[in-house]
Structure formats: structure tokens, C-alpha cells
Amino acid sequence: MTVPRSTLRLQFHRGFTFDDAAKHVDYFAALGISHVYASPVTTAEPGSMHGYDTVDYTQVNAECGGEAGLKRLADKLRAHNMGLIVDVVPNHMGVGGSSNAWWLDILEWGRHSAYARHFDVDWHSPDPALRGKVLAPTLGAPYGEELAAGRIALHFAADSGRFYIGYGPHVFPVCPIDYPAILQSADRADLSALAERFHGLTTQPADQPRAAEGRDMLREFVAQNGGSAIELVLESYSPADPVTRDRLHRLIERQHFRLAWWRTASDEVNWRRFFDISTLAGVRVERPEVFEAVHALIFRLYQEGVVDGLRIDHVDGLAEPREYCQRLRQRLTELRDTAPYVVVEKILGRGEPLRDDWPVDGTTGYDFMNDVGALLHDPAGAEPLGETWAELTGRSPRFTDEALAARRKILAENLSAELDRAARALHRIARDSLTTRDFTFTALRRVLAELVVHFPVYRVYPQNGLRSAADNVYFEQALAGARETLSRADYVVLDRVNAWLGGSAEEAPNVRGNAQSQQQGQNGAPPSHAGSARRTAQTLFSQLTAPVAAKAIEDTACYRYGRLLSRNEVGSDPGEFALSVAQFHAANLERSQRFPHAMLATATHDHKRGEDMRARLAVLSEISHDWSATLRAWSTLNAPHRRALDGKPISSVSHDTSYDWSPGPAAEAMLYQTLVGSWPPDLKPDDEAGVKELAERVAQWQLKALREAKLQTNWLAPDEAYEAGCRDFLFDILAPQRRNGFLRELSAFVARIGRAGALNSLQQTVLRLTSPGIPDLYQGTELWDFSLVDPDNRRPVDFAKREAWLAQTPPSEFLANWHDGRVKLAVVQRVLALRAHLPELLSQGTYLPLAVRGAHASSVIAFARRHGNAWAVVVASRLAAGLLGEEDDGSGLSMVDPAKWGDTAIEMPADLAGRASFDWLSPAAPKVDENGLLYLRDALSAMPIAVLVEDGVPRS
């Protein structure tokens, strides 16, 4: 297996192509990267900036340079002994426009389409209006209004010979069985003759080739005779006249799709979506033919050596993640002699293990990002910051309360249709038994909803219809929560649902009223379909808990709860405030033993705040009382700039905890944290252009945050007056005339915590580069990363600047000018060089936590990596705001004065006693005394972090 030494994530789109990346391969190599890690390369919706809306799995995205461009990039990487890892999206496809041929085919032919089973469509909806149809919730207003307004119309595509219903950019093919009626509507002999080609057609697969022949004749007819005859046909279905509009409506009603207002999706959609996004349709990759179709291009590129490894997106959306990973590994192994490198995007709860029976190399690193981020926080700040948050906002100090409310909201308003579908699966099981036939759909839905609401992790993974012991750890928590909220009358239903969802192998017999079936039930032989019905219900349950968790936690509660925003991150639990050194060591040890090649991330294309923004905000946990006082002072100072809900200015507002003013207490408190975290290190309050640029970025974040919170406004029904008031508030407090008021205070506060924030960043960086696993670098984060949520975190990267700043100078030489970020770049370059110089040391070396003693032992983390006779001892300052002291002029070093460490020392491995080790990050060579102690005043004399190396080479 080709295991990466380090990876660099790049976001490809039409503005940054494969050829653009190839221009910077020299830089990537000089930085020390071994593999470029690409966003999805398959064809996405035109103009996609992320690539996760795949419309064609069989072609490399032409907007990014196509297959030729991808191969040019791969060749350039090979020339530097580098490799390529690509992101694969097997869970869903983009269906929001007119580019997905598979989706268009099922719109045209319905359940007889060759791709009908490629997508997770419920063709047997209980709604008569949707039986055999696909809901198309794309209309901007109710269907009748859009039809009457003429925005829905019949069109003809001359290049393909197809009739289709058009709505804006959307295309809905008309089934060819309706072509005779359409063509005969113009009452022309030539068109009636063409109509004969389509007479007697059915939707059966055997008839579909005849339809293709007829369309070819139509295309030739138009090419030879012009489009005037077809125009007459279209006029007979014109929405402008009531008679022809009614004909158009009746034509639409006969199709295999139902055009609908976009707001119907949450309640009525009859196909699995990616979360609640109605432009992304779930793919049934568990079916062998679909699996092969989805991966055919990737398999070929892997076999040809273009691609070296895969990152699997949203593995929890799949019906059977375990089986998927096993099948993927097997197929890849068949294609090349070397074992493939495969990681999965998986959100893990605290203590939740990545399953051992998934043949993958680990996760994409959200778990590490959570661990190292929590390590930066002082646990003493949790309670006072929670109390301040509750006092200022009137909201709960506990994240669990926000999470529970958010789960209920998402389930009721965003994923109601998905809940209905899962409840129907359970209802079908119930109806198959005399003992449960009286369990109503409503009762089952109520019970199921409580299980989903209280589910503590993304999902479970039953095998052969039964949950494992690991699954039951989390399912029991959901059961306990459901019992607390359900009536006792529902307990019998809850117990049975527990069994059906994998809690018991016992299966009630299928009794339908006849003697033979009753005898079968008495003999205890379950019907042949019973196990399949249970597995269907289990799959639908798991494909419901995962999106509910994602939408409720990441996309709702994290925008409502603001105790400290540095803990509100993808893959994190904001309720878990801090992680101890011992807990961090334990997580590293487990990873080294179970998944030593997992990715280690601190920034991703999905992060809500840049890694250095989080590191700076974490400092607030160390000065919680000062920050609480600052919040109150700023709230008072800026009260005159608040707006009423209609966006108009108001002179003053009391500390009301309701949302009767803009932006409201919670949104305002989170806004101040965002400004503190994202303020560039060198930005001055009198820099009007710089402040305005920041304000525009924060305004973009603010709008998304307000809508994601789903309180005063949301994506479904935006309150534009409230949003405008919030934006006005932001621009008012950052206006040039505040340069001597709020802007000066904001800038001064950032300067005060800036050094501690930079120290946290360097600690986070060195831990990512030296912990067990494969360090992943997100594009551009070699320098300070104070980005906000997408699209801010996907802005263009100035790679030329970064390349120009590469140097062989020790990182310690750049510490004095830490504001420019070169010290971080130098640390990344230097430690990646170590990984290349002694590759086994950090990729395979034993992980040894080191004890620290002395007055400031709690402000240090240290561990050793050992491989053979080679050693690397990693030392980092932590929770050191109190040791740094005040900074007023911005010129201080981002490290603790060595003298302040006093007697603090690391208990070193016996093999290193009495020896000096070379610091990979500075000219220092601190010596371990004869008692095996390494004093921090020596180890951290030049930098707040150190990587002390003993390469095991005998010295003469």
C-alpha cells in the first residue's frame, strides 16, 4: 500500500483547474507534501464550486480540465515522486438542473427506466398523486400560480428530438407514449405520420429503443423542414390560453414526475435526499450494478495509476457502509498489486470507535480535529462562560438542550417525509402479525421520532438484522431518552420497534388470516420477506438518524449556542468543552494501535471557522471572566446601533432576552466572538478598506448563521427586514467613525490575546504533524487561517506568495514577526522534512506519553515517538495565556519567557538520559540531565514548541 506521508487538500472548480494546480506542484513538493488530495473530480453541475453535486460518474469534470488535465497533474506529481488521492461521492448525485442523464431518464420512463433502481425512490407512495412518480419540488411558487404565469411550458429540443416540460433551467422529459397526442394536436399530416412511429408504445424496456428511433426521425424532420411545424404543436399547449393551458396541465399530470412547489419537499418528497437538499438525490450504491456504474471511472483511473487512494464522502449515508467498504477494498485490490489507501468521512462521537470490520485506513480526521481543538481549552472556563451566555441571551447554558430542540425542529420541519417513510416501513412489519397489527402508523411514527431525537451518534450498523454490542451502547441511550418523553402507553410499541430495529432475533409470524399462515406462525417459521422488511426498516432508520444529527447539530444548534464558538465545529460536541492531556494521549494511543494511517485534520472544506481562528478563540477559555466583562461592555457600547425587527433604528433597548430587536442578544454575542476570531493580526482600526473587507466577509457569515439557526429567519422563509437590520448593525459598529470607539477596543482586545492565540496555533500545528496518523493540510492554511464558513474558507489561495516564503531557515527565526504567519509555514515545512528524512519514525514509531512535573506542568504537553534507535520528542506549551503576560504594542514573542518555567521539567525516556537532542525547529540542542529530566527552560528556549530529534546514527 502506498501510504501518504502527508496530504494537501485542494478544491477544484472552473476557477482553479488541474492545470492550475500543476503549476504549483514544485511548491507542494518543496513544502514536503507526498500526496495531493483532490475534491471530487467527476463531472458536477455546471459551475459547481465544490464538486459534490455529481451529475456524471463516467467523466472527469471538463470545467476542471477533464481527464487529460487530470492526467497532466498526475504526471507532474509522479515526476516529483508524489501521488494523488481523490474524493469519491457514492451517496448522492446532483439532480437540480438538466445535466444528470440518469435522473432525466427516470423522469422520462418512471419505474421502467434503466436507472429507476439507481436512485432511492419510493415508487409505491401512499399518496395516489405520487404512485409511480417522482416528486419534483423545484417550483418557486405553488404549481397553479406558476402554470398560470406561463413559467411552465412545453418545449422541444431539436438536437435530441425530445419534448420536455421546461421551468427555468430545469428540464422534465415528456414520456414518448404521449408523443402521438402531442404531434397530432397541430392537425398536420406530416406530424401525424411521425406520430405513427410512437403509437402503441409502452414504458417497458423493450419498447424504449423504438422511442429512440422515433426521436431520431423527429430530429431529422426538424433539421430538414425547420421548426415551424413543431412551433404549432407547442402553441397547442401554450400556458397563455386557458384551453391550451388545461391541455398542458393534463399532459404534465400524465408524466412520471409531479411538479411541485419547493416547500412541499420536506413533507412529501418520495426519494432519499442528501440531508434536506432537494437538488441532491440518494444513490443506491448497495446494488452491485450501481456500485460498478458509480465507480467505473475511478476504478479505471486507479488501475492506470493515475489515482493512488480514495476519500469516501459521507459514508454514513450509505445503506450498508461495512459492505460498501469491503466491496471497494476487494475491487481496488483486484486492479493493482498494491493495497489501496482508503479513508472515510465519518463523524465519531466521543468514545465511538470506527468499526474494525471496515477495511479502511481510518477517517478523514474530524475526530483528531475535535481532540486537538478541545485540548486548547481551559476547563475552568466552561462554567463561567456558560453562565454569561445564559445571562446575556436567556438561552440554556447547556448545549444538550439546544441540540434536543434542534433535533425536534429538523425532524418536524425539514425531514418529515423521511420520518414518514421509515415509519411506514415499521407499519408494514406491524401489519404482518396478529400481535402487532393494531399498532397504528401514528403511534409508530411517534415512537420512532423520539428514538431519532434522542439518538446520540450518527447511526448504528446492524449485521444480519441484529445490532452489535457497540451499536447497543448508543441505542440504549436513545431508548432511555424516548422512555422519558413518551407516555407509558407507548412503551409496548417502543419495545417492539427496538426489536425490529435489530434488538432481537425473535420475529413475529406473518399472519394474514388463513389457516395455512396461522399454522406457519404457530410453528415459529417467519415468512421469507420478514427479514428483508426488518433490514429495510433498519436502513431507513439509519439513513434518517444520520441527516438529523448533521442538520440538527452542525447546521442548527451550533448556530444557536455560543458559549464559545471555537468548540462549535464539524465533528465536535460543543457540550464537551475541553480535553485533558491524558485524554488526548489516550486518543492518540488508540489511533496508533487501530488506524495508524488515519488522516489528521485541523481544517477542511467544511469547517465553520479556520484553524487559527479557533485557536485564538480558545484563549477566551483562559480569561473567561475578562471576556464576560468585555461582552457586557461591548453590548452596552453598541446598544444605540441596534435595529427593530423591521430594520429601522432604535435609540436604546434594554437587555431583553426575546428576539424583539436586531440582531438579538444571542446573535450579537456570537458576532463579537466572530469579529475577535477573524480580525487579521495586522489590521488597524483606521484601515477603512481593510475593515470594510472584513465586514463584508463577516456579513456573509452572519447571514448564513442567522438562517441556519432557524430562529428569527431561515432558508425556507427568510425575514429580510430582520436580516437587513442585522447587517446594518454590523456595518454601523464597524463604521469608520467608530475607529476611536468600538473598533479601537476590538483591535486592542485581539492584540491582547493574539500571542496566546498564535501559541495555540503552533501547538495545534505541531501536534497534527507529529501525532500518529497522516497529517492533512487544507489549501492555504500553511499561513494563518482566520477563515469563516464556506464559501469564505474556499477563497483563492496565493500559492506564489507561500512558495516565495519557503526557506531553510529554522522556524524560530520567524517567531519575532509571528503576525505574518511565516513561522507557521516554516514549522509545517520543517516537520514535513523530518517525516521525509526519517519516514518510519513518525509513521510507524511507538507513541509514548511523557509525564511533566513542576509548577507549570499543566501548561505543557509532551510525548515521544520511537522507531528503532531513532527518537522524536515533541514538546508544546499549552494554556499559557497567564504565563505570557500582557501585550500592548504587538511586538512581543508568541512564547513564554524561558525563565518563567522554573522547575517545570519533562520526565524523559531512560534511553535519552544525559543526552542532548537536536531541536528540529530551532538551533537549540537541550540536554537531558542524568536524572532523566528535561527542563522546559531549556527545551522551549527559542520556540513555544519543540521537536527534539535523535536519529539513532552513531556519532564518532
XYZ file of C-alpha atoms in Angstrom, residues 468-748:
281
model
C -23.863 -5.328 17.811
C -22.831 -4.605 21.385
C -21.184 -1.415 20.117
C -24.460 -0.384 18.477
C -26.417 -1.074 21.647
C -24.304 1.332 23.680
C -25.912 4.160 21.719
C -29.286 2.600 21.028
C -29.845 2.097 24.758
C -29.259 5.819 25.293
C -31.907 6.589 22.678
C -34.305 4.115 24.295
C -33.799 5.719 27.692
C -34.445 9.176 26.288
C -37.546 8.004 24.451
C -38.951 6.398 27.603
C -38.563 9.675 29.463
C -40.652 11.582 26.939
C -43.170 9.001 25.721
C -46.341 8.051 27.516
C -46.269 4.653 29.250
C -48.954 3.583 26.804
C -46.330 3.737 24.037
C -43.821 1.509 25.826
C -45.145 -1.692 24.246
C -44.729 -0.134 20.801
C -41.275 1.134 21.737
C -40.172 -2.327 22.840
C -41.344 -3.886 19.598
C -39.693 -1.182 17.493
C -36.485 -1.823 19.427
C -36.676 -5.482 18.411
C -37.426 -4.712 14.771
C -34.515 -2.284 14.598
C -32.057 -5.014 15.439
C -32.556 -5.526 19.154
C -33.809 -9.106 18.908
C -33.611 -12.076 16.556
C -37.176 -13.010 17.518
C -39.563 -12.459 14.625
C -43.326 -12.421 14.894
C -45.034 -14.745 12.386
C -46.764 -13.414 9.323
C -50.479 -13.953 9.874
C -52.911 -12.827 7.219
C -55.996 -14.686 8.364
C -55.785 -18.033 6.571
C -55.228 -21.363 8.252
C -52.005 -22.097 6.438
C -50.449 -18.820 7.544
C -51.646 -19.301 11.116
C -50.115 -22.767 11.235
C -46.876 -21.341 9.872
C -46.888 -18.760 12.634
C -47.574 -21.353 15.343
C -44.598 -23.350 14.140
C -42.463 -20.271 14.564
C -41.337 -20.045 10.951
C -41.184 -16.433 9.865
C -42.204 -15.539 6.330
C -39.468 -15.209 3.773
C -39.919 -11.458 3.462
C -39.788 -10.728 7.202
C -36.016 -10.408 7.413
C -35.973 -8.212 4.335
C -38.653 -5.954 5.821
C -36.657 -5.566 9.001
C -33.481 -4.758 7.124
C -35.352 -2.163 5.077
C -36.642 -0.552 8.264
C -33.173 -0.619 9.811
C -31.659 1.012 6.746
C -34.293 3.742 6.643
C -33.778 4.353 10.363
C -30.020 4.693 9.937
C -30.427 6.896 6.877
C -32.661 9.111 9.000
C -30.625 9.416 12.222
C -27.506 10.489 10.301
C -29.019 13.508 8.485
C -30.996 14.513 11.550
C -27.778 14.569 13.572
C -25.939 16.547 10.895
C -28.685 19.086 10.279
C -29.634 19.481 13.930
C -26.154 19.697 15.425
C -23.859 21.127 12.764
C -26.392 23.212 10.848
C -28.735 24.377 13.600
C -27.670 24.025 17.239
C -24.099 25.128 16.506
C -25.565 28.384 15.199
C -27.799 28.839 18.241
C -25.379 28.040 21.034
C -22.499 30.419 21.641
C -20.817 29.655 24.937
C -17.546 29.567 22.975
C -17.625 29.250 19.190
C -14.232 27.549 18.959
C -15.984 24.357 20.111
C -18.788 24.672 17.552
C -17.152 22.736 14.756
C -17.937 19.876 12.411
C -17.228 16.646 14.252
C -17.192 18.331 17.662
C -19.629 18.339 20.550
C -19.919 21.917 21.876
C -21.100 20.401 25.135
C -17.644 18.859 25.554
C -15.667 21.957 26.427
C -12.140 20.691 26.993
C -9.946 17.628 26.773
C -7.202 16.806 29.245
C -3.663 15.914 28.230
C -4.266 12.359 29.432
C -7.391 12.076 27.265
C -5.537 13.413 24.245
C -2.745 10.890 24.775
C -5.309 8.097 25.097
C -6.914 9.053 21.773
C -3.510 9.142 20.063
C -2.587 5.771 21.506
C -5.832 4.223 20.303
C -5.339 5.646 16.826
C -1.760 4.391 16.673
C -2.934 0.887 17.511
C -6.127 0.698 15.433
C -5.823 3.113 12.499
C -2.216 4.363 12.347
C -2.736 5.782 8.829
C -5.879 7.797 9.502
C -5.842 11.402 8.364
C -5.146 14.158 10.884
C -7.010 17.350 10.023
C -7.345 20.740 11.670
C -9.034 22.463 8.700
C -11.337 21.180 5.970
C -13.548 22.425 3.155
C -16.445 22.046 5.617
C -15.033 23.810 8.666
C -17.076 26.578 10.250
C -14.045 28.538 11.432
C -10.429 28.435 10.346
C -7.972 26.505 12.491
C -6.213 29.645 13.724
C -9.474 31.435 14.395
C -10.494 28.554 16.663
C -7.078 28.590 18.307
C -7.419 32.299 19.087
C -10.967 31.972 20.419
C -9.829 29.126 22.674
C -7.791 31.701 24.613
C -11.101 33.114 25.889
C -11.497 29.957 27.966
C -8.393 31.040 29.910
C -9.713 34.553 30.582
C -13.402 33.727 30.928
C -14.205 36.424 33.489
C -12.433 39.135 31.495
C -14.203 38.049 28.332
C -17.576 38.063 30.087
C -16.966 41.626 31.228
C -15.868 42.598 27.719
C -19.034 41.129 26.205
C -21.202 43.152 28.555
C -19.246 46.332 27.885
C -19.444 45.958 24.115
C -23.133 45.173 24.298
C -23.726 48.416 26.192
C -21.423 50.411 23.928
C -23.184 49.246 20.749
C -26.769 49.298 22.022
C -27.558 52.533 20.127
C -26.887 50.764 16.826
C -29.466 48.033 17.275
C -32.446 47.847 14.965
C -36.071 46.977 15.410
C -37.251 43.817 13.695
C -38.447 45.870 10.747
C -34.871 47.056 10.226
C -35.444 50.606 11.456
C -33.045 52.172 14.001
C -33.999 52.304 17.678
C -32.366 54.564 20.190
C -31.936 52.124 23.045
C -33.012 48.684 24.082
C -32.923 47.003 27.464
C -31.274 43.615 27.907
C -34.417 41.846 26.806
C -33.803 38.156 26.129
C -36.513 37.909 23.496
C -35.923 38.398 19.793
C -37.654 41.758 19.538
C -34.656 43.582 18.138
C -31.942 43.012 15.595
C -29.658 41.187 15.836
C -30.854 39.914 19.231
C -28.715 39.037 22.247
C -27.525 35.612 21.122
C -26.665 36.670 17.583
C -24.897 39.772 18.900
C -22.803 37.784 21.372
C -21.757 35.346 18.645
C -20.985 38.250 16.328
C -18.443 39.656 18.818
C -16.709 36.286 19.055
C -16.597 36.090 15.271
C -15.027 39.538 14.997
C -12.441 38.699 17.646
C -11.591 35.408 15.954
C -11.405 36.626 12.360
C -9.703 40.018 12.884
C -6.448 39.858 10.846
C -3.326 40.196 13.040
C -2.075 43.330 11.307
C -5.401 45.083 10.712
C -5.556 48.564 12.250
C -8.821 50.223 13.291
C -8.159 53.193 10.989
C -7.672 50.987 7.917
C -11.028 51.709 6.302
C -10.546 49.389 3.321
C -9.319 46.528 5.478
C -12.146 46.887 7.994
C -14.723 47.058 5.196
C -13.319 43.901 3.602
C -13.598 42.114 6.945
C -17.135 43.441 7.432
C -18.224 42.051 4.071
C -16.845 38.629 4.930
C -18.445 38.632 8.371
C -21.750 39.821 6.878
C -21.741 36.782 4.595
C -21.120 34.549 7.615
C -23.767 36.378 9.643
C -26.489 35.828 7.055
C -25.737 32.117 6.886
C -25.535 31.836 10.671
C -28.881 33.563 11.206
C -30.647 31.385 8.674
C -29.040 28.173 9.897
C -30.117 28.976 13.454
C -33.724 28.955 12.201
C -34.972 31.284 14.914
C -35.955 34.710 13.626
C -35.206 33.836 9.994
C -34.370 30.744 7.942
C -33.674 29.496 4.429
C -37.267 28.428 3.831
C -38.870 31.735 4.774
C -36.250 34.486 5.139
C -37.132 37.523 7.260
C -35.394 40.025 5.029
C -36.159 43.038 7.227
C -34.564 41.348 10.239
C -31.573 40.258 8.162
C -31.107 43.783 6.832
C -31.226 45.123 10.380
C -28.523 42.682 11.457
C -26.320 43.668 8.533
C -26.837 47.369 9.284
C -25.885 46.760 12.909
C -22.666 45.056 11.828
C -21.667 47.824 9.433
C -22.603 50.507 11.961
C -20.355 49.143 14.716
C -17.511 48.739 12.195
C -18.053 52.121 10.543
C -15.007 54.413 10.175
C -16.383 56.814 12.776
C -16.007 54.041 15.387
C -12.211 53.939 14.897
C -11.709 55.571 18.293
C -14.519 53.660 19.937
C -15.551 50.053 19.345
C -13.019 49.439 16.576
C -10.166 50.529 18.816
C -11.419 48.325 21.653
C -11.860 45.344 19.331
C -8.382 45.761 17.871
C -6.824 46.179 21.309
